[in-house]
mmCIF file of C-alpha atoms and ligand atoms in Angstrom:
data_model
loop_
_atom_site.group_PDB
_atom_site.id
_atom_site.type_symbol
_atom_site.label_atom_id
_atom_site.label_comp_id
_atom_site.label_asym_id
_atom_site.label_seq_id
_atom_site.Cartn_x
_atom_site.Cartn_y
_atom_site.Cartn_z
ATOM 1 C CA UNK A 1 -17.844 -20.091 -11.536
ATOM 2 C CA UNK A 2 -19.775 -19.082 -14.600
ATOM 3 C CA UNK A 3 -18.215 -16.465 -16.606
ATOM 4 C CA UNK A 4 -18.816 -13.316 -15.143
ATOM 5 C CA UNK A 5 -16.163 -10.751 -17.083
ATOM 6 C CA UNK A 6 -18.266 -10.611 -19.982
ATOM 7 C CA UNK A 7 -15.732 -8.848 -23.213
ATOM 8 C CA UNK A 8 -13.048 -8.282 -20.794
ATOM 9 C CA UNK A 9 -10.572 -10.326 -18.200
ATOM 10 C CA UNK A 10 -9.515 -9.502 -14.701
ATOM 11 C CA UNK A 11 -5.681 -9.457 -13.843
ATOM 12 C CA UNK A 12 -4.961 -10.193 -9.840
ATOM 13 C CA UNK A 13 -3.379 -6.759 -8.471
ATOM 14 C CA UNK A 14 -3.702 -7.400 -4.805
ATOM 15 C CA UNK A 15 -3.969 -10.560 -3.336
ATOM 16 C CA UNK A 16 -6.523 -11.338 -0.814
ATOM 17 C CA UNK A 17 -3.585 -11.987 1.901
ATOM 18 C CA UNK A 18 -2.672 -8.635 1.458
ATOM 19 C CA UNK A 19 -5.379 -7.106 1.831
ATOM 20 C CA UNK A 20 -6.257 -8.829 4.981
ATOM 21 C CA UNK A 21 -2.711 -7.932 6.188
ATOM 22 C CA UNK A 22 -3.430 -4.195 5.692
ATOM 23 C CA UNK A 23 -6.605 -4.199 6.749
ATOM 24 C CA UNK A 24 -5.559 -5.404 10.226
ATOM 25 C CA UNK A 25 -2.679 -2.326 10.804
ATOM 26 C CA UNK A 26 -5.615 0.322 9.376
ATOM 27 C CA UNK A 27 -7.182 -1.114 12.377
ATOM 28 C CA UNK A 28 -4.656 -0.469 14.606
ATOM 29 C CA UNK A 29 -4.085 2.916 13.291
ATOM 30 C CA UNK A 30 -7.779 3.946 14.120
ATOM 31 C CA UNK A 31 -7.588 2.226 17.331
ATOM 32 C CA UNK A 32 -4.848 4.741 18.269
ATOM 33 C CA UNK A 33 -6.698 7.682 17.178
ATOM 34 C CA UNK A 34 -9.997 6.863 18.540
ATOM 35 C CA UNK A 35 -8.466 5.090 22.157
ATOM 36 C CA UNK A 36 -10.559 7.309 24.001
ATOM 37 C CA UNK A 37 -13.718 7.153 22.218
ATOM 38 C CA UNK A 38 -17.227 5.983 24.104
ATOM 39 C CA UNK A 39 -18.147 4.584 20.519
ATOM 40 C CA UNK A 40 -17.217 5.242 17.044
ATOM 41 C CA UNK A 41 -19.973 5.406 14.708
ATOM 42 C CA UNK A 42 -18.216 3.544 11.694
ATOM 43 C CA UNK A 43 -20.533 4.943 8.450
ATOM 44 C CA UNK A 44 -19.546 2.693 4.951
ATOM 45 C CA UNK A 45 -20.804 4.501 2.010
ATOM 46 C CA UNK A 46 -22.501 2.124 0.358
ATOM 47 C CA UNK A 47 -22.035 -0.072 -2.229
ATOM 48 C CA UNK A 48 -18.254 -0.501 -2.596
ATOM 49 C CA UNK A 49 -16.907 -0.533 0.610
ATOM 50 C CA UNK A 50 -19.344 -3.237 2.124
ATOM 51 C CA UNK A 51 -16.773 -5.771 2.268
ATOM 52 C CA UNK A 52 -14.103 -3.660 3.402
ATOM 53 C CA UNK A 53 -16.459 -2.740 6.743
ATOM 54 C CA UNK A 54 -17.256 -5.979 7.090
ATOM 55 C CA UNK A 55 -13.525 -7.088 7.599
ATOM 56 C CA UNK A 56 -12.504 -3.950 9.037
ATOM 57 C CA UNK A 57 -14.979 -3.771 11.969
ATOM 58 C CA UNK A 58 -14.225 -7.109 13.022
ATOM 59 C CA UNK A 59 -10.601 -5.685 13.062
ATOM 60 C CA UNK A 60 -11.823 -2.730 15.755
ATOM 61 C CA UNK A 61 -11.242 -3.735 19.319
ATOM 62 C CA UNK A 62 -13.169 -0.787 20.420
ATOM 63 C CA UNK A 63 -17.300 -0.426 20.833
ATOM 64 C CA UNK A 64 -19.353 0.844 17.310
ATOM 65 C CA UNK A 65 -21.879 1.659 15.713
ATOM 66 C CA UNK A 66 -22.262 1.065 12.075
ATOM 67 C CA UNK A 67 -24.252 3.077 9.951
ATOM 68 C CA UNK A 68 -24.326 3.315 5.982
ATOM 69 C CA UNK A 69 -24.713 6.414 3.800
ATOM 70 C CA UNK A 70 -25.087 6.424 -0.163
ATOM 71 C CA UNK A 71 -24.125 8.557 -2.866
ATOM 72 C CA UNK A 72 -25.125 8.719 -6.334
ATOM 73 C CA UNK A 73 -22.134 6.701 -8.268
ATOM 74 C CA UNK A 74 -20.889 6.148 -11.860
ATOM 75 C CA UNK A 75 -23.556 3.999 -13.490
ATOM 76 C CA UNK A 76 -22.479 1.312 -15.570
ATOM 77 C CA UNK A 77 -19.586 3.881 -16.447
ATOM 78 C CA UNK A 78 -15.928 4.083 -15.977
ATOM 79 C CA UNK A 79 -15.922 7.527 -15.634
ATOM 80 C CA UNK A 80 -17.215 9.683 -12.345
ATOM 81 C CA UNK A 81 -20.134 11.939 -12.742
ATOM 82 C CA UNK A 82 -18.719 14.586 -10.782
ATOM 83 C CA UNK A 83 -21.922 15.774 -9.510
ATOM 84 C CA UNK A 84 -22.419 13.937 -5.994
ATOM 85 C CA UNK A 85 -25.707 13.802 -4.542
ATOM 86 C CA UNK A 86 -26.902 11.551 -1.267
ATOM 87 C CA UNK A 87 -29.259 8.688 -2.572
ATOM 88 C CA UNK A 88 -29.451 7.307 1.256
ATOM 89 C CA UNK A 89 -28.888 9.657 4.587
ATOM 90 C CA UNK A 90 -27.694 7.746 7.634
ATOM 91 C CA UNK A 91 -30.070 6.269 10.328
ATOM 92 C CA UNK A 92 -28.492 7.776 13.671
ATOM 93 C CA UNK A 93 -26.921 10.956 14.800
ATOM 94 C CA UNK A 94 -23.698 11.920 14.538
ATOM 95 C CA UNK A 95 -23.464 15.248 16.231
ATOM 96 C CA UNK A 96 -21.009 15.710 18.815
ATOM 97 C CA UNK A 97 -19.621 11.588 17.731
ATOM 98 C CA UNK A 98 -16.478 10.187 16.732
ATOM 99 C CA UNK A 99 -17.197 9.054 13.125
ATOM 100 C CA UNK A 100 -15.253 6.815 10.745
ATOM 101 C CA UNK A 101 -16.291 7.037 7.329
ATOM 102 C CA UNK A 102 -15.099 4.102 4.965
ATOM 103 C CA UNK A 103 -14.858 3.983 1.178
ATOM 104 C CA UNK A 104 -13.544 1.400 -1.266
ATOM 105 C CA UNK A 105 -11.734 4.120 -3.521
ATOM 106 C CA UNK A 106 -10.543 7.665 -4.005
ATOM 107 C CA UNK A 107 -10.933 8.737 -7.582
ATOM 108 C CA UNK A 108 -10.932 12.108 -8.727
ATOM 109 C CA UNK A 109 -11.726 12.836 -4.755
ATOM 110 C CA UNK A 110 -14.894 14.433 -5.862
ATOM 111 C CA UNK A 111 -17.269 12.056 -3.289
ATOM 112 C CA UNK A 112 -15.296 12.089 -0.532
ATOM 113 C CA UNK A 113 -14.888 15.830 -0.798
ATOM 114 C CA UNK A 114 -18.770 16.386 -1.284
ATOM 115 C CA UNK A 115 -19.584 13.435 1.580
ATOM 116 C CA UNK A 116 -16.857 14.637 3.905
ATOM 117 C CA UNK A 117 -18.270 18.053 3.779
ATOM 118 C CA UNK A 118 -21.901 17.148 4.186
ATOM 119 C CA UNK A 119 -21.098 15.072 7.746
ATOM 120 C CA UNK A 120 -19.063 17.882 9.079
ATOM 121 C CA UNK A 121 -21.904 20.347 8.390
ATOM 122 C CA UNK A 122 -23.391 17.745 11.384
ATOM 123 C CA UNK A 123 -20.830 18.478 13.700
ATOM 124 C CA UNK A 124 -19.318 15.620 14.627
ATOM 125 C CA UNK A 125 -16.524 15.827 17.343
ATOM 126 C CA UNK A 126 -14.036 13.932 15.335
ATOM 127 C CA UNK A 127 -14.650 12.745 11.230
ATOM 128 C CA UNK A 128 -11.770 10.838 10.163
ATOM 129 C CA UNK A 129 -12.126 8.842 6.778
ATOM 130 C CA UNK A 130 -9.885 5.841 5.741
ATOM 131 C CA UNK A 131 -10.140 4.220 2.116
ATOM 132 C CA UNK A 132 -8.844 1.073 1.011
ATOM 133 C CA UNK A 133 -7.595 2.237 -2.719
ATOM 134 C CA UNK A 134 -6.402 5.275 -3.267
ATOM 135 C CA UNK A 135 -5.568 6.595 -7.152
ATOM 136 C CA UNK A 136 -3.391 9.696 -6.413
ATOM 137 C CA UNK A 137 -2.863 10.423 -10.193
ATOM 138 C CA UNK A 138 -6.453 11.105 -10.816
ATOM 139 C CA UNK A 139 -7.456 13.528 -8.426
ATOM 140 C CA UNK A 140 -9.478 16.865 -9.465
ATOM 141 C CA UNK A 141 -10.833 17.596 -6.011
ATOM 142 C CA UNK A 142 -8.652 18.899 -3.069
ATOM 143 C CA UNK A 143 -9.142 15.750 -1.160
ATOM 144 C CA UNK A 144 -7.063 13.830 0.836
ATOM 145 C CA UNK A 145 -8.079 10.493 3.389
ATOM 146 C CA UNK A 146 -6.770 10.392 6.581
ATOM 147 C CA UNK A 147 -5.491 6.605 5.924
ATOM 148 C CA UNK A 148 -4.957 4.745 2.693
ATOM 149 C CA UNK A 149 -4.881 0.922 2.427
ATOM 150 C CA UNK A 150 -2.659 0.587 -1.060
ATOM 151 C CA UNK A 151 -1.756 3.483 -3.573
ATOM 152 C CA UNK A 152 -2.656 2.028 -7.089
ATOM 153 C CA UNK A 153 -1.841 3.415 -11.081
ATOM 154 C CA UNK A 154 -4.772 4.910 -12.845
ATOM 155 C CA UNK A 155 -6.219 1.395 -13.621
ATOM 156 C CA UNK A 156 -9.790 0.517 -13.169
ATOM 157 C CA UNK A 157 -10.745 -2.008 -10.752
ATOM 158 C CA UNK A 158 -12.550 -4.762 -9.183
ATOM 159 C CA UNK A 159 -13.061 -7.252 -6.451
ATOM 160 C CA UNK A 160 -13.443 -7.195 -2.828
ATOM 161 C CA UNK A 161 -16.991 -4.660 -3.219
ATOM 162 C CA UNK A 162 -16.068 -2.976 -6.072
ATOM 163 C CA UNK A 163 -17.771 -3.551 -9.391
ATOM 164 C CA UNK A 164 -17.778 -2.748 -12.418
ATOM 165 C CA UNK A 165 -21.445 -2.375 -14.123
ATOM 166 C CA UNK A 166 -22.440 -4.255 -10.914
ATOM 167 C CA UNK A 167 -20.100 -7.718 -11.780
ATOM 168 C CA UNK A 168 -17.289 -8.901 -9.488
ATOM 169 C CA UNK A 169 -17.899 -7.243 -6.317
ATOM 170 C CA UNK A 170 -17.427 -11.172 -4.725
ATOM 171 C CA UNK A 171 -14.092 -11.353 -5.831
ATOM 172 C CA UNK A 172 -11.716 -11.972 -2.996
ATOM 173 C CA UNK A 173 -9.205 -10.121 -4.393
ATOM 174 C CA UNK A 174 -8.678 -6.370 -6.048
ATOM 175 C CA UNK A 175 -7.972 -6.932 -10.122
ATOM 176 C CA UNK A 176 -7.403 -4.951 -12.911
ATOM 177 C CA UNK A 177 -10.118 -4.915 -15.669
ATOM 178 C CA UNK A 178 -8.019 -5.463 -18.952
ATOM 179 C CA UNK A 179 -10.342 -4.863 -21.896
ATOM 180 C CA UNK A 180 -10.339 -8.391 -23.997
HETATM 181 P P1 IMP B 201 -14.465 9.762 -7.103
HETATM 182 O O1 IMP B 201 -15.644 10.598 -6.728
HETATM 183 O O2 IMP B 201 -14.035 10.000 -8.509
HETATM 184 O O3 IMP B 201 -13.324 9.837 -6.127
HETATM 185 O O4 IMP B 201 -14.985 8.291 -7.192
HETATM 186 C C1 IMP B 201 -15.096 7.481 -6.151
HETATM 187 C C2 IMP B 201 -16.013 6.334 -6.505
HETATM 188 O O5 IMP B 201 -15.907 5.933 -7.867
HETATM 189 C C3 IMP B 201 -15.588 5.123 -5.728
HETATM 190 O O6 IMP B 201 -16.292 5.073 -4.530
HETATM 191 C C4 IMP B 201 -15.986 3.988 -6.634
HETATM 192 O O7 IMP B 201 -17.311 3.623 -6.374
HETATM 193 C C5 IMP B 201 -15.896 4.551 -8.015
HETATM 194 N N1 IMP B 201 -14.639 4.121 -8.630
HETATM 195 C C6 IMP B 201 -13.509 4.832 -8.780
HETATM 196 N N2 IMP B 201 -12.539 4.124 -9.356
HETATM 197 C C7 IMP B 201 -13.073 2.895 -9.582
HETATM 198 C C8 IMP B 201 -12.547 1.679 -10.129
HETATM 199 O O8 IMP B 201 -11.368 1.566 -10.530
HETATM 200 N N3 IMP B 201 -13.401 0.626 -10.162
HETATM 201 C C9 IMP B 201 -14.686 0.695 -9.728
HETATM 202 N N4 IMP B 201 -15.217 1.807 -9.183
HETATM 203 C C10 IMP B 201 -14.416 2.897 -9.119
HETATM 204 MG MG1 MG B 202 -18.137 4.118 -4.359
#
């Protein structure tokens, strides 16, 4: 592959085995929780956690619905904006549903918090939220996800939907950017 880390190199910090490991017992921990459900409506906020979905609804051995939602992001940044604002509302209905809502990474907490709040204000019957990356050490909002994939240092990342400046999201595996 042509170079695509421009001024900086990528260290492996999660191998793609693992995360396919872990992605299959989040599945069976939403299975449990949702056993009774008609059909969750699994909502990825878009971009980051498009892989993730992708892998983790094929996981699901129960009916859904998948629907996306974005929020306005870092930029080309490393830092969070703190001010969240929906670029993209979801297609269907999620009043009275059981909803799953999936994100590559909890940060400072401040999306999740602002997203988490705007669904509920919909009334779904049951929100639950699961994110593959969690960076406890960073967190300014009072947020916590119902399920974690891995609990990582304050490093940035990459890989497996996440970018950085829009590079690397194809990477099979989650890296650490190390400046070069
Ligand atoms: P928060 O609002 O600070 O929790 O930020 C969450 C969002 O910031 C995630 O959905 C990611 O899109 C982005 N983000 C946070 N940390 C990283 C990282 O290490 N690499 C790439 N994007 C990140
Ligand atoms: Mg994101």
């Amino acid at each position: 592959m042509k170079n695509d880390r421009p001024g900086y190199e990528i260290d492996e910090m999660i191998s793609a085995k693992a995360i396919a490991a872990r992605v299959e017992s989040l599945a069976r921990e939403v299975e449990d929780v949702f056993s009774d459900t008609s059909k969750l409506v699994v909502v990825g906020l878009l971009r980051g956690s498009f892989v993730f979905i992708a892998d983790l609804v094929r996981e699901i051995r129960l009916p859904v619905e998948v629907d996306f939602l974005e929020a306005s992001s870092y930029g080309d940044s490393m830092e969070s904006s703190r001010e969240v604002r929906i670029l993209k509302d979801l297609r269907g209905k999620i009043e009275g549903r059981d909803v799953l809502l999936v994100e590559d990474i909890v940060d400072t907490g401040h999306t999740l918090d602002h997203v988490t709040r705007f669904l509920t204000q919909r009334q779904p019957a049951r929100l639950k939220t699961v994110a593959l990356l969690d960076k406890p050490s960073r967190r300014e909002a009072d947020f916590t996800a119902d399920y974690i994939g891995f609990e990582i240092p304050d490093e940035f990342v990459v890989g497996y939907g996440i970018d950085y400046a829009q590079r690397n999201r194809n990477l099979p595996f989650i890296g650490k950017v190390r400046m070069a």
